[in-house]
mmCIF file of C-alpha atoms and ligand atoms in Angstrom:
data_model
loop_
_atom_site.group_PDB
_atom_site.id
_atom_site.type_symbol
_atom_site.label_atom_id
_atom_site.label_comp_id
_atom_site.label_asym_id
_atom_site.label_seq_id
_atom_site.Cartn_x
_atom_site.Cartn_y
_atom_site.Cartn_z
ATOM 1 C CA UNK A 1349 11.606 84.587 90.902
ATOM 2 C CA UNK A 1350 11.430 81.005 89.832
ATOM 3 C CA UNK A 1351 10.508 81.836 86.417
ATOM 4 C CA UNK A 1352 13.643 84.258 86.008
ATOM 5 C CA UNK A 1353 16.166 81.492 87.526
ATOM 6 C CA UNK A 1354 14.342 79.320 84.726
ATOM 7 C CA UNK A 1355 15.135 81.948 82.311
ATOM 8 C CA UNK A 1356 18.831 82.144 83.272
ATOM 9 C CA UNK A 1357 19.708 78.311 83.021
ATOM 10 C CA UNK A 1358 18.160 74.860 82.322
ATOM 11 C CA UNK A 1359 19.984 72.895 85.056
ATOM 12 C CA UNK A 1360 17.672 72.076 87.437
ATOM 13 C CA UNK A 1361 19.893 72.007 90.319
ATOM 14 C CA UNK A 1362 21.638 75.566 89.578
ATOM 15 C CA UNK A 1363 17.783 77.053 88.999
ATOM 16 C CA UNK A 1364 17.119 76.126 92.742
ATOM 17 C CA UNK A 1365 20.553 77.943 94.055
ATOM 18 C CA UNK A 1366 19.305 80.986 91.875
ATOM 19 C CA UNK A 1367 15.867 81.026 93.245
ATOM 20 C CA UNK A 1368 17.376 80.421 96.627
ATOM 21 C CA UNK A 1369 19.867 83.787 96.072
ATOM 22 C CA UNK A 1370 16.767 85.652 95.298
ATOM 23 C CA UNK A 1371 14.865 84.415 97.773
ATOM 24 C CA UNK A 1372 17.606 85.545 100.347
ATOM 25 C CA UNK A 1373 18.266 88.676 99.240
ATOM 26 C CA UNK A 1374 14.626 89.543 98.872
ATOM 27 C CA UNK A 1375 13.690 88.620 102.674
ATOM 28 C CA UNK A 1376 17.205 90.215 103.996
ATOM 29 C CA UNK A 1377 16.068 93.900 102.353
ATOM 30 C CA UNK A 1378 12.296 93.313 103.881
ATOM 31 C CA UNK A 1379 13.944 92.251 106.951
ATOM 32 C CA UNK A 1380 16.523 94.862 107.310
ATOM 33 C CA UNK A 1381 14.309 97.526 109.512
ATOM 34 C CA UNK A 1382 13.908 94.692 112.117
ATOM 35 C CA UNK A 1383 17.625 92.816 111.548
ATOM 36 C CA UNK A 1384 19.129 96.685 112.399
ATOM 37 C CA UNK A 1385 16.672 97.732 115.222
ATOM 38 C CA UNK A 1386 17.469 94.283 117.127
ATOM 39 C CA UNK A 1387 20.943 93.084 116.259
ATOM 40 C CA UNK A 1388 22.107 97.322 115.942
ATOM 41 C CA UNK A 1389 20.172 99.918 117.304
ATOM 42 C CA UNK A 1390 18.851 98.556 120.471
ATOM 43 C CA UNK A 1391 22.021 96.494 121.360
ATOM 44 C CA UNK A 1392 23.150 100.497 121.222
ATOM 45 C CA UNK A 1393 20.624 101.796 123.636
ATOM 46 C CA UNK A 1394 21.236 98.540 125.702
ATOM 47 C CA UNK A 1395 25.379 99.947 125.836
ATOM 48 C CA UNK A 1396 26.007 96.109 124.986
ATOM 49 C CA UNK A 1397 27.754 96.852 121.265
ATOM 50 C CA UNK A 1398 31.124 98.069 120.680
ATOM 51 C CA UNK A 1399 30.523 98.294 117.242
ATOM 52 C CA UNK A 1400 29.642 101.298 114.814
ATOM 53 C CA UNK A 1401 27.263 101.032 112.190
ATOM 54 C CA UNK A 1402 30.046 99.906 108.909
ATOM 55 C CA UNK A 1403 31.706 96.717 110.960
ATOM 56 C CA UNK A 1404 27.966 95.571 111.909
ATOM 57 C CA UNK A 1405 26.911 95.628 108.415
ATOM 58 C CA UNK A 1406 30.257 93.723 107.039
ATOM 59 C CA UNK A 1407 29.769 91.161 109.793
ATOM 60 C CA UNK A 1408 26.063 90.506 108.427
ATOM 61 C CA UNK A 1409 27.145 90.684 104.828
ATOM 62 C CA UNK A 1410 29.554 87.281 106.206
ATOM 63 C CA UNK A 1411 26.415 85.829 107.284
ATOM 64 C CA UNK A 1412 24.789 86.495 104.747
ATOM 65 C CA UNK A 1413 27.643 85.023 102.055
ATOM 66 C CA UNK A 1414 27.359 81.833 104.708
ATOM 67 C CA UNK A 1415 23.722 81.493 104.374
ATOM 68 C CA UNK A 1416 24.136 81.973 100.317
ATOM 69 C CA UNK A 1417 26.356 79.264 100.675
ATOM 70 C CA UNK A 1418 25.258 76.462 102.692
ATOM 71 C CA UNK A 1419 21.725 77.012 102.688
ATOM 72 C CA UNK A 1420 22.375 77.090 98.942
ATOM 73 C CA UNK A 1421 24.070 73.615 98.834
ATOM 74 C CA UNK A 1422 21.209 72.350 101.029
ATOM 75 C CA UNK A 1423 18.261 73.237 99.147
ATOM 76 C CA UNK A 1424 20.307 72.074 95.986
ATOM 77 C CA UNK A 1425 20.410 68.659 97.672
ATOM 78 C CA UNK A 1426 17.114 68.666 99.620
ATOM 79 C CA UNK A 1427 15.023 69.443 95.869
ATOM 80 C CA UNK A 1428 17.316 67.218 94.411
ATOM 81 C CA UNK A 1429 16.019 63.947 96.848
ATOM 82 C CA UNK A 1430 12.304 65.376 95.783
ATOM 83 C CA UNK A 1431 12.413 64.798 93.012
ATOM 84 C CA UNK A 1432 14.022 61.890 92.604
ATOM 85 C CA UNK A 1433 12.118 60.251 95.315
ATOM 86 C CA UNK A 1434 8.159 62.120 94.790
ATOM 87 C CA UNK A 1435 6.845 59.929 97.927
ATOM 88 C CA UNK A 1436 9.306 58.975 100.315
ATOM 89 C CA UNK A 1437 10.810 62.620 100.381
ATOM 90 C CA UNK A 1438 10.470 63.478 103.769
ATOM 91 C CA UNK A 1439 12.991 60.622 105.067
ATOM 92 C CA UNK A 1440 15.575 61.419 102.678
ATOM 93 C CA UNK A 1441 15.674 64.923 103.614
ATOM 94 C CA UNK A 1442 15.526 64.039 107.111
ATOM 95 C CA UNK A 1443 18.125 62.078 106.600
ATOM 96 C CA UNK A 1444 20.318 64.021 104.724
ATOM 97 C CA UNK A 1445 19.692 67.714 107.378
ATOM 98 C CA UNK A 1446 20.645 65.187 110.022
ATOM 99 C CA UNK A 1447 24.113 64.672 108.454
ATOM 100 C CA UNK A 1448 24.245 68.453 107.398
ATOM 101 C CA UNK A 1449 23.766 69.057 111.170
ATOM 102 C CA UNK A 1450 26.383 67.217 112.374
ATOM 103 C CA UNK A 1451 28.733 68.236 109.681
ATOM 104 C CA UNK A 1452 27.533 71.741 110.433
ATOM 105 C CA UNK A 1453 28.637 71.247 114.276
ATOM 106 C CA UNK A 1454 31.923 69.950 113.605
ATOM 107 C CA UNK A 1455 32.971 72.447 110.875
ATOM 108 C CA UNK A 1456 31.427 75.294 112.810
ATOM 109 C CA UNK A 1457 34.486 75.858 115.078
ATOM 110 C CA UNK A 1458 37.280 75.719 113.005
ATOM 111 C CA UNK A 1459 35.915 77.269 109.723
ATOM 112 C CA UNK A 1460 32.774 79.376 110.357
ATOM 113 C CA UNK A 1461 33.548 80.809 113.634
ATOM 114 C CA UNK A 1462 36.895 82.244 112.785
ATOM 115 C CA UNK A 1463 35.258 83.913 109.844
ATOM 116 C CA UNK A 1464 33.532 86.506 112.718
ATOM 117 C CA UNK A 1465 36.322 86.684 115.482
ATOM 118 C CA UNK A 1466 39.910 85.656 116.186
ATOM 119 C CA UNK A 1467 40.186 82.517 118.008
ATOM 120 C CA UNK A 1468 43.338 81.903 119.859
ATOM 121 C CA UNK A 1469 44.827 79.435 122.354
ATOM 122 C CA UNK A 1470 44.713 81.081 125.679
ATOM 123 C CA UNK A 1471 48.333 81.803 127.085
ATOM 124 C CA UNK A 1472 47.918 82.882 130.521
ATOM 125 C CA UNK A 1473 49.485 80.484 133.013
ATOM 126 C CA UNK A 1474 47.339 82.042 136.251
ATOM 127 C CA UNK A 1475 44.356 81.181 134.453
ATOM 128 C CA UNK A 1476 44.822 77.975 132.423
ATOM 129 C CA UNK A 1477 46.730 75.834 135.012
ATOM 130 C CA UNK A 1478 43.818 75.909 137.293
ATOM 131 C CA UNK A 1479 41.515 75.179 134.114
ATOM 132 C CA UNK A 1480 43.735 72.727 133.275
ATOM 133 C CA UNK A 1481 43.544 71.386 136.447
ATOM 134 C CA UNK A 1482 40.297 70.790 136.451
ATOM 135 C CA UNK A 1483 39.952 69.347 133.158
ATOM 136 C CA UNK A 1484 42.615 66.499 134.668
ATOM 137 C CA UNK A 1485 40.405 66.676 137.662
ATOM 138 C CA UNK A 1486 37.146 65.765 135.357
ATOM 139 C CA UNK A 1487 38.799 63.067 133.036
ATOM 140 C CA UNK A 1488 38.616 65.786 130.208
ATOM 141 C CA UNK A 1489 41.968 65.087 127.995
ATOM 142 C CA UNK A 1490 42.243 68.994 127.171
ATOM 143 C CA UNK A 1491 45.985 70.530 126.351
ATOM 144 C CA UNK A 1492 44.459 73.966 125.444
ATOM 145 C CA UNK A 1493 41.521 76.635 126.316
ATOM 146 C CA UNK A 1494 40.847 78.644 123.662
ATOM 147 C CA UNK A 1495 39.486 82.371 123.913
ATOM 148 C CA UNK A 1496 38.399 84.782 121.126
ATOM 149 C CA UNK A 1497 37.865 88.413 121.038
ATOM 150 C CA UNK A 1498 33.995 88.801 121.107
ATOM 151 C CA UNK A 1499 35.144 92.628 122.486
ATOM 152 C CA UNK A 1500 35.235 93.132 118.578
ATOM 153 C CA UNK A 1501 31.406 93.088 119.108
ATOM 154 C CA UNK A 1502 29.893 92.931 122.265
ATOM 155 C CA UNK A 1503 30.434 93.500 125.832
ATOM 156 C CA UNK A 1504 28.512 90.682 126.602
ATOM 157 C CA UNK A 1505 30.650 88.111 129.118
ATOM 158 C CA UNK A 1506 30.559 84.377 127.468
ATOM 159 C CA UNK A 1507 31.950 81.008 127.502
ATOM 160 C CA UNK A 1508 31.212 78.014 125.422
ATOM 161 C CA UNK A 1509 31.871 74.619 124.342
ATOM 162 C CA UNK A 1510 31.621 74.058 120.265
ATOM 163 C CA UNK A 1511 32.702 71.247 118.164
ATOM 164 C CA UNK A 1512 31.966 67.741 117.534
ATOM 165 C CA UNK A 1513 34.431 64.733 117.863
ATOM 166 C CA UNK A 1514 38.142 66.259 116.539
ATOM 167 C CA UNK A 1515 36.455 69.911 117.049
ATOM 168 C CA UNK A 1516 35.303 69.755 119.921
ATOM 169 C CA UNK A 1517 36.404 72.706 122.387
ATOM 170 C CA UNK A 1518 35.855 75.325 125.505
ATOM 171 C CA UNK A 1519 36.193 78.480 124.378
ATOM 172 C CA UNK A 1520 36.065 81.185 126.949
ATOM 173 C CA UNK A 1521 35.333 84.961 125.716
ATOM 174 C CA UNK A 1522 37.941 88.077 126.481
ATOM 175 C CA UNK A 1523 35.271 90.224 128.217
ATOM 176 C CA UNK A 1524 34.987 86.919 130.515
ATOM 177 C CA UNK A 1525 38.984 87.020 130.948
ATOM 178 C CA UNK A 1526 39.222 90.994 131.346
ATOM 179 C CA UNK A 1527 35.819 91.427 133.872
ATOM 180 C CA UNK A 1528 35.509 87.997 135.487
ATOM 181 C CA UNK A 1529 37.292 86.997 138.822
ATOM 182 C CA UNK A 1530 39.256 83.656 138.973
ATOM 183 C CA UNK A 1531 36.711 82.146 140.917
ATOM 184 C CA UNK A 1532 33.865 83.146 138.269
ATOM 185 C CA UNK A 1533 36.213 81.981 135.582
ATOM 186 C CA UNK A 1534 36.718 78.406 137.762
ATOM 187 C CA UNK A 1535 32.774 78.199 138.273
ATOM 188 C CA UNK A 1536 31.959 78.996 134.480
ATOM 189 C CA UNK A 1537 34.940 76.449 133.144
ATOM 190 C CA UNK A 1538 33.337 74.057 135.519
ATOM 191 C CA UNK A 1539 29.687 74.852 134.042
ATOM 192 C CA UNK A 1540 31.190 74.535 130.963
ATOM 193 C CA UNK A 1541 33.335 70.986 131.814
ATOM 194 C CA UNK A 1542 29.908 70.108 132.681
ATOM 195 C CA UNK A 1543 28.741 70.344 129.302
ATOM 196 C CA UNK A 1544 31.052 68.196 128.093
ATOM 197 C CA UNK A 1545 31.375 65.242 130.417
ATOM 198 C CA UNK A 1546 27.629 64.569 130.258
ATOM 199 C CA UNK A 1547 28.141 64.378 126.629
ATOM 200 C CA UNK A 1548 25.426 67.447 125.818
ATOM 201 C CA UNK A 1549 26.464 67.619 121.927
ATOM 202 C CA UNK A 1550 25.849 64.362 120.799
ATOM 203 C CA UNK A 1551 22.649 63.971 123.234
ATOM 204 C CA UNK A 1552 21.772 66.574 121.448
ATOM 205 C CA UNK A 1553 22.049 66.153 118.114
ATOM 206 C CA UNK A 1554 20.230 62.807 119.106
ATOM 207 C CA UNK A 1555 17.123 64.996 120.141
ATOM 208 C CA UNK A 1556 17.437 66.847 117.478
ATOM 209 C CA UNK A 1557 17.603 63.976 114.865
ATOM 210 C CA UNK A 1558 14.557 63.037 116.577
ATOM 211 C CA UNK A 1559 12.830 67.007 116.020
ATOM 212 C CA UNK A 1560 13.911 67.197 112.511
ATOM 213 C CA UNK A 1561 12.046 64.009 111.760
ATOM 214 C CA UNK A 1562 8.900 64.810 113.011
ATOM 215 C CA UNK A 1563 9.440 68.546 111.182
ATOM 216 C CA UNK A 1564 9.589 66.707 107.762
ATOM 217 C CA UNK A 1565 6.809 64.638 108.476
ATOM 218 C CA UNK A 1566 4.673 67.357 109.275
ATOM 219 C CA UNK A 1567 5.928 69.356 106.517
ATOM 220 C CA UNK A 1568 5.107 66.387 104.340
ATOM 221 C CA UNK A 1569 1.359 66.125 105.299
ATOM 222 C CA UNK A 1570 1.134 69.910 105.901
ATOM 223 C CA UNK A 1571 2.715 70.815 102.180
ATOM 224 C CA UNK A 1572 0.340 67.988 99.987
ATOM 225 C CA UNK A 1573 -2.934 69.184 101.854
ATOM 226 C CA UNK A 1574 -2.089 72.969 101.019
ATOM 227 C CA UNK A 1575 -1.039 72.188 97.240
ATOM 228 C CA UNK A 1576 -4.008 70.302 96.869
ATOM 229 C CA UNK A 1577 -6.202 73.185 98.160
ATOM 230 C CA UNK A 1578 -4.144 76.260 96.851
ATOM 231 C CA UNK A 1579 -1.149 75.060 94.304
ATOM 232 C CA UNK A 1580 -2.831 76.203 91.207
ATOM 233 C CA UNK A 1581 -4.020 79.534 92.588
ATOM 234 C CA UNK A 1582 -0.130 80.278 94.120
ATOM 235 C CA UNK A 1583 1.281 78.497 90.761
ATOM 236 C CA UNK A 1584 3.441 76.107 92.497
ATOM 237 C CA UNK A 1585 3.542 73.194 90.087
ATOM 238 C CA UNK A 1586 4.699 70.459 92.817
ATOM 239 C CA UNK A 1587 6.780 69.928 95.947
ATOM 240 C CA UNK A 1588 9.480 69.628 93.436
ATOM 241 C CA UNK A 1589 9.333 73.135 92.457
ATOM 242 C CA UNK A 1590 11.606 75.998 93.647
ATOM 243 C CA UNK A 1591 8.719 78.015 94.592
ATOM 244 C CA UNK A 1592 7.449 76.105 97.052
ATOM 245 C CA UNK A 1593 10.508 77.466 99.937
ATOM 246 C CA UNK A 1594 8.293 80.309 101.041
ATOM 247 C CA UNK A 1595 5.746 78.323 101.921
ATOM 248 C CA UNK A 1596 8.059 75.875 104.100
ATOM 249 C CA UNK A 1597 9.110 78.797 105.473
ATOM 250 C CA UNK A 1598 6.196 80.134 106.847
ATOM 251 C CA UNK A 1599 5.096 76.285 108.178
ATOM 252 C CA UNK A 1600 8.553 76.322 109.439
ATOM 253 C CA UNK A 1601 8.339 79.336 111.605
ATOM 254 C CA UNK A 1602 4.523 78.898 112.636
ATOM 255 C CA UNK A 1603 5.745 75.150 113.840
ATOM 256 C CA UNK A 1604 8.868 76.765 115.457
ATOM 257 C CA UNK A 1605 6.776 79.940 117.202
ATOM 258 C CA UNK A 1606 4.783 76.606 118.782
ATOM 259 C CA UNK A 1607 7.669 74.288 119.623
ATOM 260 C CA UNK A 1608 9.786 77.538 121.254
ATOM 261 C CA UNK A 1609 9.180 76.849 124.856
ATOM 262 C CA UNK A 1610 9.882 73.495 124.379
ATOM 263 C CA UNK A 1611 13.133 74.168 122.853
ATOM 264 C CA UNK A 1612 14.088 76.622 125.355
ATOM 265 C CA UNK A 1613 13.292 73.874 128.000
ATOM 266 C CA UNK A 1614 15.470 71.817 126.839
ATOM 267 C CA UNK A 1615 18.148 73.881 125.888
ATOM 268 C CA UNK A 1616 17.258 75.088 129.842
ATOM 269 C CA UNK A 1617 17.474 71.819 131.503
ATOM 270 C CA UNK A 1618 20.834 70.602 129.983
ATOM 271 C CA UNK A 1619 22.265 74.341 131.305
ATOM 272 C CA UNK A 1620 21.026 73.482 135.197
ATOM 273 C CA UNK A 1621 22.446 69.646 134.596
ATOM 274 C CA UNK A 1622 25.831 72.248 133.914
ATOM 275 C CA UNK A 1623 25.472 74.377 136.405
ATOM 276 C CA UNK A 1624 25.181 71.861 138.988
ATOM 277 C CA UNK A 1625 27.988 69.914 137.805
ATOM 278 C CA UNK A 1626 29.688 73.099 137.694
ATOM 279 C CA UNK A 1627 29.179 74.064 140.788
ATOM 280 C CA UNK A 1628 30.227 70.472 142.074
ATOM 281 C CA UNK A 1629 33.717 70.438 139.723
ATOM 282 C CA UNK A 1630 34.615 73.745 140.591
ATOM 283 C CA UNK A 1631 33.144 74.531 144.269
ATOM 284 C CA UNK A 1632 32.906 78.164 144.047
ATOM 285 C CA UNK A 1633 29.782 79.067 144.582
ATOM 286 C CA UNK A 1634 30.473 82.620 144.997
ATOM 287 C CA UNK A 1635 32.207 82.478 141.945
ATOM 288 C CA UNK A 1636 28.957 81.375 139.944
ATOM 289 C CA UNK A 1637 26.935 83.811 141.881
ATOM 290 C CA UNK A 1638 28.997 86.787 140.980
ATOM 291 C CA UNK A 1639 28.708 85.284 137.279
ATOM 292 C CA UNK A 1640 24.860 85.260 137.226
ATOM 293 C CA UNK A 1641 24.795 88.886 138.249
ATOM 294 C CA UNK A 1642 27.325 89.427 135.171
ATOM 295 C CA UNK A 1643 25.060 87.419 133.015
ATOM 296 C CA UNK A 1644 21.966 89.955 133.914
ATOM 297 C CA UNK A 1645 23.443 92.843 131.990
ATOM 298 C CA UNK A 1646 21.775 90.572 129.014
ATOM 299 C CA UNK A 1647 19.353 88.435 130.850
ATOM 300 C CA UNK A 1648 16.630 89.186 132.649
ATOM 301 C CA UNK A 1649 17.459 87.727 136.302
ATOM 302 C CA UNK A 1650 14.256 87.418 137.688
ATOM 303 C CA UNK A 1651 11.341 86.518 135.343
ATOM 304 C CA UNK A 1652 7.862 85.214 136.156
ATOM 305 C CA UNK A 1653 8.179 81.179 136.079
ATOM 306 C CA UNK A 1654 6.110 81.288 132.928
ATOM 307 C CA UNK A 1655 8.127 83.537 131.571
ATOM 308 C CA UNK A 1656 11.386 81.515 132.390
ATOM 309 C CA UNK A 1657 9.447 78.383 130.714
ATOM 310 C CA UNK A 1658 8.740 80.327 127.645
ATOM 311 C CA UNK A 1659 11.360 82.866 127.079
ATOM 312 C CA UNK A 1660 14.865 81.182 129.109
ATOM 313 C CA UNK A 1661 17.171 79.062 127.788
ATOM 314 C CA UNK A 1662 19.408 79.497 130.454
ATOM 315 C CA UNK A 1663 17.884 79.141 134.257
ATOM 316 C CA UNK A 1664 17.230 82.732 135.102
ATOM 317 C CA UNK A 1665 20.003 84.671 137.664
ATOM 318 C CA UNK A 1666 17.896 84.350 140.744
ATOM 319 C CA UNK A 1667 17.845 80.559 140.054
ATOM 320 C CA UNK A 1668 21.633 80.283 139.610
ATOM 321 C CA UNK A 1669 22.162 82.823 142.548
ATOM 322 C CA UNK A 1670 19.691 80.760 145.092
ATOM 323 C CA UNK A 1671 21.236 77.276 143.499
ATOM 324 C CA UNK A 1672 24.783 78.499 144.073
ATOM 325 C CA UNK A 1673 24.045 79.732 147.998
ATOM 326 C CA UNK A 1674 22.426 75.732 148.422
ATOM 327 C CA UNK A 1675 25.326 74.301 147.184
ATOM 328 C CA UNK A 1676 27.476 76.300 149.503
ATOM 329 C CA UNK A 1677 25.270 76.088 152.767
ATOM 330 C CA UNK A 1678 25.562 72.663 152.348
ATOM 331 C CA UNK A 1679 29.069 73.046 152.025
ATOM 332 C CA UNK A 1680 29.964 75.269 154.734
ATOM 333 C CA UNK A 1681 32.821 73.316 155.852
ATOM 334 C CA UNK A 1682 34.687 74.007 152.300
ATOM 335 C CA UNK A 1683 34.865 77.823 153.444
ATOM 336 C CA UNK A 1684 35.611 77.768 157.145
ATOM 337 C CA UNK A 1685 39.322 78.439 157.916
ATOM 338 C CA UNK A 1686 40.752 75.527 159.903
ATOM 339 C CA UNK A 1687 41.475 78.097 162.957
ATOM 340 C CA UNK A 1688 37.998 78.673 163.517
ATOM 341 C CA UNK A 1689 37.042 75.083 164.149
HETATM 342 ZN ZN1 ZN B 2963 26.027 76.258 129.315
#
């Protein structure tokens, strides 16, 4: 594949968006069988899709024109620091997927997003003045919710906050709005208030600055000890060279099959520091309790604690349950009608 992109043009840059189309295209087709029977077939079985087979495949055709795209643009600028800088790589592209990151999160709402689903601002007084409310209530200078029609899709019940600086945003999906009592809505807004006021985004993309480094300095050591073993015999002529992604990718996955529970845990932990702001902004506990059974359609709700470690990046139902009926046994005096004092 790198010889034919060689073939086709002399410009070093467009040879490495050529290779990377091939590349693509070549894993999507030996992917396929797997892509279908997850993201398809068994979301099917599961009754969890609302979509036949044709809309499915246009939606992943959009990702796949996305990953084209942007990955594209990436490795054009990643192979472009290589090999200008043959020592001190690693940094630069550290560096530089640091800033793509960032400018990934704040473009993802308003141009990427929309691309999959309609987003609109929510325009349903009976459930934004109360989220509204608590917004004011939180210090959070929101005018709008937004919601989006992940119906088109899924029956799945979601909510979210997205963006970065200008972009940022709670978006809250329609299966939440049509199946989801006002309290659940309340306690999930709150989760999601939650989210923002302790500033998860940005403390994450600090973590993640932090991950990315280390990944290029392993990838660094990792890729010069297996060209110096192996180059000649897979005839990759340098880090420089185009052919050399396959290989990143499989240190890339092997690193990230390792680092998974670790992710998930902290992906995990910010979601309890949520829910228990949440729970806190909000105060319906029953709310957030009725949520967590909603949430088990699609999530296990109670897994071994091992398996919660490795698997959950969410706390598991029975958590959220047990963690909601806490809060409100603690808080008895919140649900007791005056007349009964
Ligand atoms: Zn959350």
């Amino acid at each position: 594949m790198r010889n034919f992109a060689e073939r086709l043009t002399r410009f070093k840059p467009l040879q490495t968006f050529l290779y990377w189309t091939e590349l693509l295209i070549a894993t999507t087709i030996l992917g396929a069988p797997l892509a279908v029977y997850e993201g398809f077939y068994r979301e099917r079985q599961y009754g969890l899709a609302t979509q036949t087979l044709g809309p499915w495949l246009g939606d992943q055709l959009i990702v796949l024109i996305v990953n084209l795209v942007l990955g594209g643009i990436l490795a054009m600028v990643l192979f472009g620091l290589v090999r200008r800088f043959p020592r001190t790589w690693w940094i630069w592209c550290a560096s530089v997927s640091i800033v793509f990151l960032i400018l990934f999160i704040m473009i993802a709402p308003v141009f990427l997003f929309p691309l999959l689903n309609k987003y609109t601002v929510l325009d349903n007084p009976k459930i934004t003045q109360p989220i509204l409310s608590l917004a004011r209530a939180n210090g959070i200078p929101a005018q709008k919710v937004y919601t989006m029609d992940a119906s088109r899709q899924t029956t799945r019940m979601s909510a979210n906050v997205s963006g970065y600086g200008q972009t940022m945003r709670i978006t809250l999906n329609d299966n939440l709005l049509r199946r989801g009592s006002l309290e659940e809505i309340e306690s999930i807004m709150g989760h999601e208030m939650g989210h923002y006021v302790l500033h998860h985004i940005a403390k994450d993309i600090l973590y993640f600055s932090v991950v990315v480094v280390i990944f290029f300095a392993f990838l660094h050591w990792s890729l010069e000890r297996a060209l110096a073993r192996w180059g000649e015999r897979w005839k990759i002529r340098g880090i420089g060279d185009s052919a050399i992604v396959p290989l990143v990718f499989l240190i890339g996955t092997l690193l990230g099959f390792v680092y998974t529970p670790f992710f998930n845990t902290h992906i995990r932990t910010n979601e309890h520091e949520a829910d228990m702001y949440g729970l806190n902004a909000s105060r319906q506990p029953d709310g957030f309790a009725q949520g967590a059974i909603h949430l088990g359609e699609y999530r296990k709700m109670s897994p071994s604690p091992v398996e919660e470690w490795i698997f959950f990046d969410h706390p598991s139902g029975r958590n959220r349950i047990h963690d909601a009926m806490r809060w409100k046994a603690e808080n008895l005096q919140l649900f007791t009608p005056k007349s009964e004092h």
